[in-house]
Tab-separated table of C-alpha atoms in Angstrom:
chain	number	residue	atom	x	y	z
A	1171	ARG	CA	-22.030	-19.764	11.905
A	1172	ARG	CA	-19.645	-17.082	12.668
A	1173	ARG	CA	-16.861	-16.717	10.347
A	1174	ALA	CA	-13.426	-16.085	11.183
A	1175	MET	CA	-11.259	-13.181	10.099
A	1176	ARG	CA	-8.936	-14.326	7.797
A	1177	PRO	CA	-5.322	-13.099	9.193
A	1178	LYS	CA	-4.224	-10.743	6.761
A	1179	VAL	CA	-7.062	-8.563	7.841
A	1180	VAL	CA	-6.530	-8.994	11.761
A	1181	CYS	CA	-2.772	-8.236	11.339
A	1182	SER	CA	-4.012	-5.515	8.900
A	1183	LEU	CA	-6.102	-4.004	12.205
A	1184	PHE	CA	-3.990	-4.806	14.568
A	1185	LEU	CA	-1.110	-2.941	12.873
A	1186	PHE	CA	-3.154	-0.124	11.794
A	1187	VAL	CA	-4.322	0.175	15.862
A	1188	CYS	CA	-0.627	0.639	16.872
A	1189	LEU	CA	0.455	3.021	14.597
A	1190	ARG	CA	-2.531	4.935	14.975
A	1191	CYS	CA	-1.380	4.832	18.561
A	1192	ALA	CA	2.168	5.677	17.750
A	1193	LEU	CA	1.205	8.766	15.587
A	1194	PHE	CA	-0.785	9.971	18.799
A	1195	ALA	CA	1.877	9.693	20.959
A	1196	SER	CA	4.577	11.129	18.748
A	1197	ALA	CA	2.113	13.814	18.018
A	1198	LEU	CA	1.628	14.737	21.715
A	1199	ARG	CA	5.391	14.689	22.590
A	1200	ARG	CA	6.559	16.629	19.427
A	1201	ALA	CA	4.100	19.505	19.348
A	1202	ALA	CA	3.969	21.594	22.054
A	1203	SER	CA	0.872	23.145	20.784
A	1204	PRO	CA	-1.596	22.407	18.384
A	1205	VAL	CA	-0.734	23.708	14.681
A	1206	ALA	CA	-3.881	24.237	12.140
A	1207	ALA	CA	-2.206	21.742	9.260
A	1208	LEU	CA	-5.256	20.738	8.000
A	1209	LEU	CA	-6.948	24.161	7.171
A	1210	ARG	CA	-9.167	25.475	4.098
A	1211	GLY	CA	-9.225	28.962	4.410
A	1212	GLY	CA	-8.044	29.017	7.657
A	1213	GLN	CA	-10.237	26.643	9.839
A	1214	LEU	CA	-10.211	23.143	10.400
A	1215	ASP	CA	-11.814	21.114	7.735
A	1216	GLU	CA	-14.653	19.830	10.029
A	1217	GLN	CA	-16.800	18.032	7.257
A	1218	LEU	CA	-13.891	15.918	6.259
A	1219	TYR	CA	-12.710	14.728	9.881
A	1220	SER	CA	-16.278	14.971	11.563
A	1221	ARG	CA	-16.047	11.511	13.223
A	1222	GLN	CA	-12.408	11.738	13.781
A	1223	LEU	CA	-12.908	15.632	15.861
A	1224	LEU	CA	-15.786	13.559	17.771
A	1225	VAL	CA	-13.426	11.008	19.082
A	1226	PHE	CA	-10.283	12.446	19.348
A	1227	GLY	CA	-11.296	16.412	19.338
A	1228	ARG	CA	-9.254	19.098	17.382
A	1229	ASP	CA	-6.188	19.472	19.276
A	1230	ALA	CA	-5.649	15.406	18.540
A	1231	GLN	CA	-6.948	15.900	14.613
A	1232	SER	CA	-4.514	19.370	13.898
A	1233	ARG	CA	-1.607	17.784	15.915
A	1234	LEU	CA	-2.048	14.073	13.889
A	1235	GLY	CA	-1.853	16.548	10.334
A	1236	LYS	CA	1.580	17.822	11.806
A	1237	CYS	CA	2.820	14.239	11.448
A	1238	ARG	CA	5.489	12.704	8.906
A	1239	VAL	CA	4.874	8.929	8.488
A	1240	LEU	CA	7.092	6.922	6.656
A	1241	VAL	CA	5.403	3.390	5.363
A	1242	ILE	CA	8.213	0.659	4.536
A	1243	GLY	CA	6.702	-1.945	2.041
A	1244	CYS	CA	3.843	-0.883	0.024
A	1245	GLY	CA	2.572	-4.713	-0.935
A	1246	GLY	CA	-0.926	-5.675	0.749
A	1247	ILE	CA	-0.662	-4.903	4.018
A	1248	GLY	CA	1.721	-1.439	3.638
A	1249	GLY	CA	-1.043	-0.777	0.765
A	1250	GLU	CA	-3.907	-0.909	3.587
A	1251	VAL	CA	-1.864	1.213	6.324
A	1252	SER	CA	-0.835	3.828	3.588
A	1253	LYS	CA	-4.586	4.499	2.763
A	1254	ASN	CA	-6.111	4.325	6.181
A	1255	LEU	CA	-2.869	6.886	7.240
A	1256	ALA	CA	-4.162	9.083	4.460
A	1257	LEU	CA	-7.413	8.959	5.237
A	1258	ALA	CA	-7.023	9.683	9.393
A	1259	GLY	CA	-5.344	13.044	8.490
A	1260	VAL	CA	-1.418	12.681	8.627
A	1261	GLY	CA	0.182	15.777	7.412
A	1262	SER	CA	2.689	13.735	5.397
A	1263	LEU	CA	3.286	10.308	4.056
A	1264	SER	CA	6.211	9.291	2.678
A	1265	LEU	CA	6.111	5.590	0.628
A	1266	CYS	CA	9.437	3.338	0.333
A	1267	ASP	CA	9.157	0.638	-1.473
A	1268	ASP	CA	11.505	-0.137	-5.068
A	1269	ARG	CA	10.570	-3.777	-5.948
A	1270	VAL	CA	8.713	-3.802	-9.347
A	1271	THR	CA	5.039	-4.265	-9.070
A	1272	SER	CA	4.247	-8.021	-9.851
A	1273	ASP	CA	0.672	-9.825	-11.210
A	1274	GLU	CA	1.094	-11.109	-7.276
A	1275	ASP	CA	0.941	-7.612	-5.954
A	1276	LEU	CA	-2.612	-6.740	-8.227
A	1277	GLU	CA	-4.255	-9.491	-5.975
A	1278	SER	CA	-3.240	-7.826	-3.026
A	1279	GLN	CA	-2.819	-3.987	-2.771
A	1280	CYS	CA	-6.407	-2.449	-4.136
A	1281	PHE	CA	-4.013	0.618	-6.207
A	1282	LEU	CA	-1.546	-1.063	-8.509
A	1283	ARG	CA	-2.866	-1.442	-11.822
A	1284	LYS	CA	-2.273	-3.754	-14.006
A	1285	GLU	CA	-0.069	-1.061	-16.503
A	1286	ASP	CA	2.259	-0.491	-13.460
A	1287	VAL	CA	3.123	-3.973	-13.800
A	1288	LEU	CA	3.442	-4.043	-17.626
A	1289	ARG	CA	5.101	-0.255	-17.425
A	1290	ARG	CA	7.398	-1.927	-14.609
A	1291	ALA	CA	6.508	0.461	-12.491
A	1292	GLY	CA	8.208	0.362	-8.400
A	1293	ARG	CA	5.146	-0.482	-6.457
A	1294	ALA	CA	5.603	2.991	-3.948
A	1295	ALA	CA	6.165	5.101	-7.015
A	1296	ALA	CA	2.787	3.206	-8.522
A	1297	ALA	CA	0.575	3.682	-5.455
A	1298	ALA	CA	1.791	6.885	-4.059
A	1299	PRO	CA	0.029	9.510	-7.157
A	1300	ARG	CA	-3.519	6.672	-6.170
A	1301	ILE	CA	-3.110	7.175	-2.207
A	1302	ALA	CA	-2.540	10.862	-2.787
A	1303	GLU	CA	-6.267	11.573	-4.343
A	1304	LEU	CA	-7.547	9.892	-0.661
A	1305	ASN	CA	-6.778	13.231	0.760
A	1306	ALA	CA	-6.055	16.609	-0.490
A	1307	TYR	CA	-4.388	17.389	2.979
A	1308	CYS	CA	-1.660	14.583	3.111
A	1309	ASP	CA	1.203	15.413	1.110
A	1310	VAL	CA	1.435	11.677	-0.305
A	1311	THR	CA	5.684	11.109	-2.066
A	1312	ALA	CA	7.229	7.853	-2.841
A	1313	VAL	CA	10.959	7.570	-1.592
A	1314	THR	CA	13.548	5.749	-2.736
A	1315	SER	CA	16.033	6.681	0.239
A	1316	TYR	CA	15.509	8.497	3.598
A	1317	SER	CA	17.053	10.161	6.803
A	1318	LEU	CA	15.243	9.587	9.755
A	1319	ASP	CA	15.248	12.780	11.009
A	1320	ASP	CA	12.673	13.450	8.292
A	1321	PHE	CA	10.103	11.158	10.462
A	1322	ASP	CA	7.702	11.219	13.649
A	1323	CYS	CA	6.537	7.633	12.741
A	1324	VAL	CA	8.474	4.529	10.621
A	1325	ALA	CA	5.993	1.566	9.751
A	1326	VAL	CA	7.594	-1.201	8.550
A	1327	CYS	CA	5.118	-3.573	6.354
A	1328	GLY	CA	7.000	-5.702	4.087
A	1329	GLY	CA	10.201	-7.467	4.128
A	1330	ASP	CA	11.718	-10.334	5.315
A	1331	ASP	CA	15.180	-9.306	7.168
A	1332	LEU	CA	14.337	-9.501	10.856
A	1333	GLY	CA	18.323	-8.084	11.668
A	1334	ALA	CA	17.664	-5.086	9.399
A	1335	PHE	CA	13.647	-4.184	11.341
A	1336	VAL	CA	15.762	-4.280	14.566
A	1337	ALA	CA	19.035	-2.125	13.795
A	1338	LEU	CA	15.957	0.312	12.405
A	1339	ASN	CA	14.330	-0.118	15.390
A	1340	ASP	CA	17.484	0.335	17.590
A	1341	GLU	CA	18.187	3.847	15.515
A	1342	CYS	CA	14.542	4.682	15.657
A	1343	ARG	CA	14.620	4.877	19.645
A	1344	GLU	CA	17.844	6.824	19.436
A	1345	ARG	CA	16.629	9.286	17.656
A	1346	GLY	CA	12.599	10.150	19.516
A	1347	VAL	CA	10.504	8.139	16.156
A	1348	GLY	CA	8.219	5.947	16.542
A	1349	PHE	CA	8.512	2.803	15.145
A	1350	VAL	CA	5.724	0.397	14.392
């Protein structure tokens, strides 16, 4: 018997695929020439990105390394999307979620710990250093406020204010920023 995938896993996979497509489109649109942002000693770290280089090529990987991404929401899906983006090799990843870490977050987000709950840390501030450990080439920071001019793509991974998401989408369109 085949087991069906859980909705959270399917949603996370779909969001990752959409985000990756938006990132590559944004990178190709903004970067006139490939910039080797993922360099070690002047060379692209082929060992780290060997699988992606086979699929996407050097130019796309270099452009991806130049992308600046904002992830809004660091719950279960936000943590997974952030992990995947860091491992994909985006240049900078900013996490925005000032909600205080709770016991429920420990069940859905693998980058949060019990000590984060005890010290009442914000989700983004607690997860950012652990996500940064995944890839030394990806600059991961936690932010409490942001300007869309600083990003190439925005991924909304939490919240329930549809009106705010529609307004953010409209603002991203006006500025040429990818929105997922």
